[in-house]
PDB file of C-alpha atoms in Angstrom:
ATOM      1  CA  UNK A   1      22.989  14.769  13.801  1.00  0.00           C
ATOM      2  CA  UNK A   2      22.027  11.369  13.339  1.00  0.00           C
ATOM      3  CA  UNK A   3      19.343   9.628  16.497  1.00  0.00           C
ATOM      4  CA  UNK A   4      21.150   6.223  17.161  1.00  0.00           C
ATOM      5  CA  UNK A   5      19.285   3.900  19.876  1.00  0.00           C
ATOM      6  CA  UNK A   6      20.207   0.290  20.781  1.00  0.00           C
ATOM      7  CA  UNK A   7      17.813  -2.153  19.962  1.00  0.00           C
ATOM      8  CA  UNK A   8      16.815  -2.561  23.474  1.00  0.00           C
ATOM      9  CA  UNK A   9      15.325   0.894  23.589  1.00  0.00           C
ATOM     10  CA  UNK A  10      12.823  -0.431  20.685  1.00  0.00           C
ATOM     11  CA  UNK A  11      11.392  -3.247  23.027  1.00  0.00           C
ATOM     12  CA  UNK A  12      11.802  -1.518  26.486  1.00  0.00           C
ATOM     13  CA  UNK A  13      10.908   2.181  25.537  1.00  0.00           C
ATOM     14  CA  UNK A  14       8.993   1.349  22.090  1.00  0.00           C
ATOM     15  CA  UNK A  15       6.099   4.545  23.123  1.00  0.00           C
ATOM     16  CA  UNK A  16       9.239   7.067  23.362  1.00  0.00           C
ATOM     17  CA  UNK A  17      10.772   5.991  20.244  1.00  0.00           C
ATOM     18  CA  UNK A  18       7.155   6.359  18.223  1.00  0.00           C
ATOM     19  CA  UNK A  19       7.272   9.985  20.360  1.00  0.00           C
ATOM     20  CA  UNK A  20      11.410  10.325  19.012  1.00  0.00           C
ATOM     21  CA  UNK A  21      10.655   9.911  15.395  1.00  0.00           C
ATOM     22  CA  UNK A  22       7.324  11.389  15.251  1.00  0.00           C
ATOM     23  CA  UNK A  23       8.745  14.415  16.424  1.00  0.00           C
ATOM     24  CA  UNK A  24      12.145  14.501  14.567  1.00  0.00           C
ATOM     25  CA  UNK A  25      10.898  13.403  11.335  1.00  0.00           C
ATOM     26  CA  UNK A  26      13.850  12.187  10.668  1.00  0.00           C
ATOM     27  CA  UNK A  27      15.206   8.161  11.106  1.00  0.00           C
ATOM     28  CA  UNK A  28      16.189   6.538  13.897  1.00  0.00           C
ATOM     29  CA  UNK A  29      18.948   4.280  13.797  1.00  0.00           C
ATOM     30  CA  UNK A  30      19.032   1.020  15.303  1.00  0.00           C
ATOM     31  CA  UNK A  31      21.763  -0.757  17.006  1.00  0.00           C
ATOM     32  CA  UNK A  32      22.530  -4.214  17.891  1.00  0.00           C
ATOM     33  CA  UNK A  33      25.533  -5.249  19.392  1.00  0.00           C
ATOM     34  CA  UNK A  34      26.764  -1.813  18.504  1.00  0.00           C
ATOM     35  CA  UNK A  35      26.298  -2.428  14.815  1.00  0.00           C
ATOM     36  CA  UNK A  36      23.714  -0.775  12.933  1.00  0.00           C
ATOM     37  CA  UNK A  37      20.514  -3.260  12.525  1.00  0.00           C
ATOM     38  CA  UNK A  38      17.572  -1.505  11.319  1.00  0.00           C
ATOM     39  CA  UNK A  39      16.030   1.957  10.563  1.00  0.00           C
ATOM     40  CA  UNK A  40      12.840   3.399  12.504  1.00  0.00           C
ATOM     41  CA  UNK A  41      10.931   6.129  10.803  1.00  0.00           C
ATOM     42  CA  UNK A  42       7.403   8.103  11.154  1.00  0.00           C
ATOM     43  CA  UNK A  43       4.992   6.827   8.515  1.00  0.00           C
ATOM     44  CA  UNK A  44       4.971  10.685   7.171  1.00  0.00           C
ATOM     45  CA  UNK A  45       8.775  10.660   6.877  1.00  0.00           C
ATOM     46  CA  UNK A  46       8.257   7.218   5.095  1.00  0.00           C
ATOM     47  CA  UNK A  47       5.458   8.964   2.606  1.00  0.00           C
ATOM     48  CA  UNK A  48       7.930  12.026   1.948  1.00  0.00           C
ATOM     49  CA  UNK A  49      10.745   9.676   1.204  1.00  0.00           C
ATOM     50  CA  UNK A  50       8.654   7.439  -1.411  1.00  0.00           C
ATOM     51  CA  UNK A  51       7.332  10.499  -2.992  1.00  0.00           C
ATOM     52  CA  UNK A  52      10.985  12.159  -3.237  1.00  0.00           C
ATOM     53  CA  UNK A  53      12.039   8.750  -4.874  1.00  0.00           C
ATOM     54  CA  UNK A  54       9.177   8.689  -7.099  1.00  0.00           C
ATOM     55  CA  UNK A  55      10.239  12.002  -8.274  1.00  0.00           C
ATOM     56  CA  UNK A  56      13.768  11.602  -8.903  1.00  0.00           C
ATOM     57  CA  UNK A  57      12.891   8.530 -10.832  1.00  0.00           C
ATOM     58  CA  UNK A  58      10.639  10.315 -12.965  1.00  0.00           C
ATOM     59  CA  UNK A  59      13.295  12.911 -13.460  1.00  0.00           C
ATOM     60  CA  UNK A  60      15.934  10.364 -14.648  1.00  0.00           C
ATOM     61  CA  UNK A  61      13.363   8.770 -16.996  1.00  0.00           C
ATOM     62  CA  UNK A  62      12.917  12.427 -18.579  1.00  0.00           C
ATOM     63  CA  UNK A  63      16.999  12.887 -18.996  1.00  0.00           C
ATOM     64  CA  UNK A  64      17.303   9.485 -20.371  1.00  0.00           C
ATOM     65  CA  UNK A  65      14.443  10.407 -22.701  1.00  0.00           C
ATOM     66  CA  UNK A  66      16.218  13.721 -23.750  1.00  0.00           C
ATOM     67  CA  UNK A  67      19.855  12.444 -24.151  1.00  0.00           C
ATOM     68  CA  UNK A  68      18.482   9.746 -26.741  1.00  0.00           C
ATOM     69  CA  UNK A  69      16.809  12.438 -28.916  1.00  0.00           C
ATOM     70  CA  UNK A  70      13.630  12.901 -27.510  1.00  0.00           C
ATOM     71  CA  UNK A  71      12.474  16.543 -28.127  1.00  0.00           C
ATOM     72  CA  UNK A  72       9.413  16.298 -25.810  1.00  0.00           C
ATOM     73  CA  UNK A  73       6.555  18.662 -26.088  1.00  0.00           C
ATOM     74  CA  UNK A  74       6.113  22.301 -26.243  1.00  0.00           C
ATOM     75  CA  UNK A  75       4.929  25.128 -23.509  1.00  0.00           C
ATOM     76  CA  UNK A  76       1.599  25.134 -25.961  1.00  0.00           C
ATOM     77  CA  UNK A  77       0.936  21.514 -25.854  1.00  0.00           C
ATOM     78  CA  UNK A  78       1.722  20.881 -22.451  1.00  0.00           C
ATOM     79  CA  UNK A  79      -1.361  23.860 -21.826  1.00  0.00           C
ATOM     80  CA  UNK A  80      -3.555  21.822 -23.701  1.00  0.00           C
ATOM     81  CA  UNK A  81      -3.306  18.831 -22.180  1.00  0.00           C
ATOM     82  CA  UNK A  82      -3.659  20.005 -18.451  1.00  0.00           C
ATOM     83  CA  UNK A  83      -6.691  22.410 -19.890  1.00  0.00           C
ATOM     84  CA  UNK A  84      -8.473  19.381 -21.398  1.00  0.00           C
ATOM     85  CA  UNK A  85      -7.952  16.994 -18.396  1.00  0.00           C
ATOM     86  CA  UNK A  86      -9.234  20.204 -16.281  1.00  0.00           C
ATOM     87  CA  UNK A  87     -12.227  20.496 -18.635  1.00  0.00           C
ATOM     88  CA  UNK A  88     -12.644  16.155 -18.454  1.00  0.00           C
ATOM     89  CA  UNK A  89     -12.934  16.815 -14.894  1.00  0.00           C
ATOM     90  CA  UNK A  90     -16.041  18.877 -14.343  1.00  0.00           C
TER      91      UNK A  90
END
């Protein structure tokens, strides 16, 4: 279920709604005028997002790759190269 707070809640009771969305992890909506206005989030729900994002767009770069022809690397090759940049690393 979605955590909707007016706007005045952000300036009057600003420590509760740090508490709110630490502790949810999850957004808090913001109202104004009973419209949403803005979105409130924990800077570890904000890190989990980007990285989710950063993922997916990685994975639509590697379908777009394979549906023009692409026949990426093998099991062997892929091996080799995380060996050898575990060997660079020591």
């Amino acid at each position: 279920m979605p955590i909707i707070k007016p706007i005045s809640d952000l300036r009057n009771k600003s420590n509760q709604i740090s508490e709110l969305a630490n502790n949810s992890n999850e957004p808090i909506f913001i109202t104004k005028n009973g419209e949403g206005d803005l979105v409130v989030m924990s800077m570890s729900h904000y890190s989990k997002l980007q990285l989710k994002i950063d993922l997916l767009s990685k994975l639509s770069a590697a379908q777009n790759q394979k549906a023009e022809g692409d026949k990426g690397r093998t099991l062997k090759q892929v091996m080799t190269d995380i060996r050898n940049s575990i060997n660079a690393k020591r």
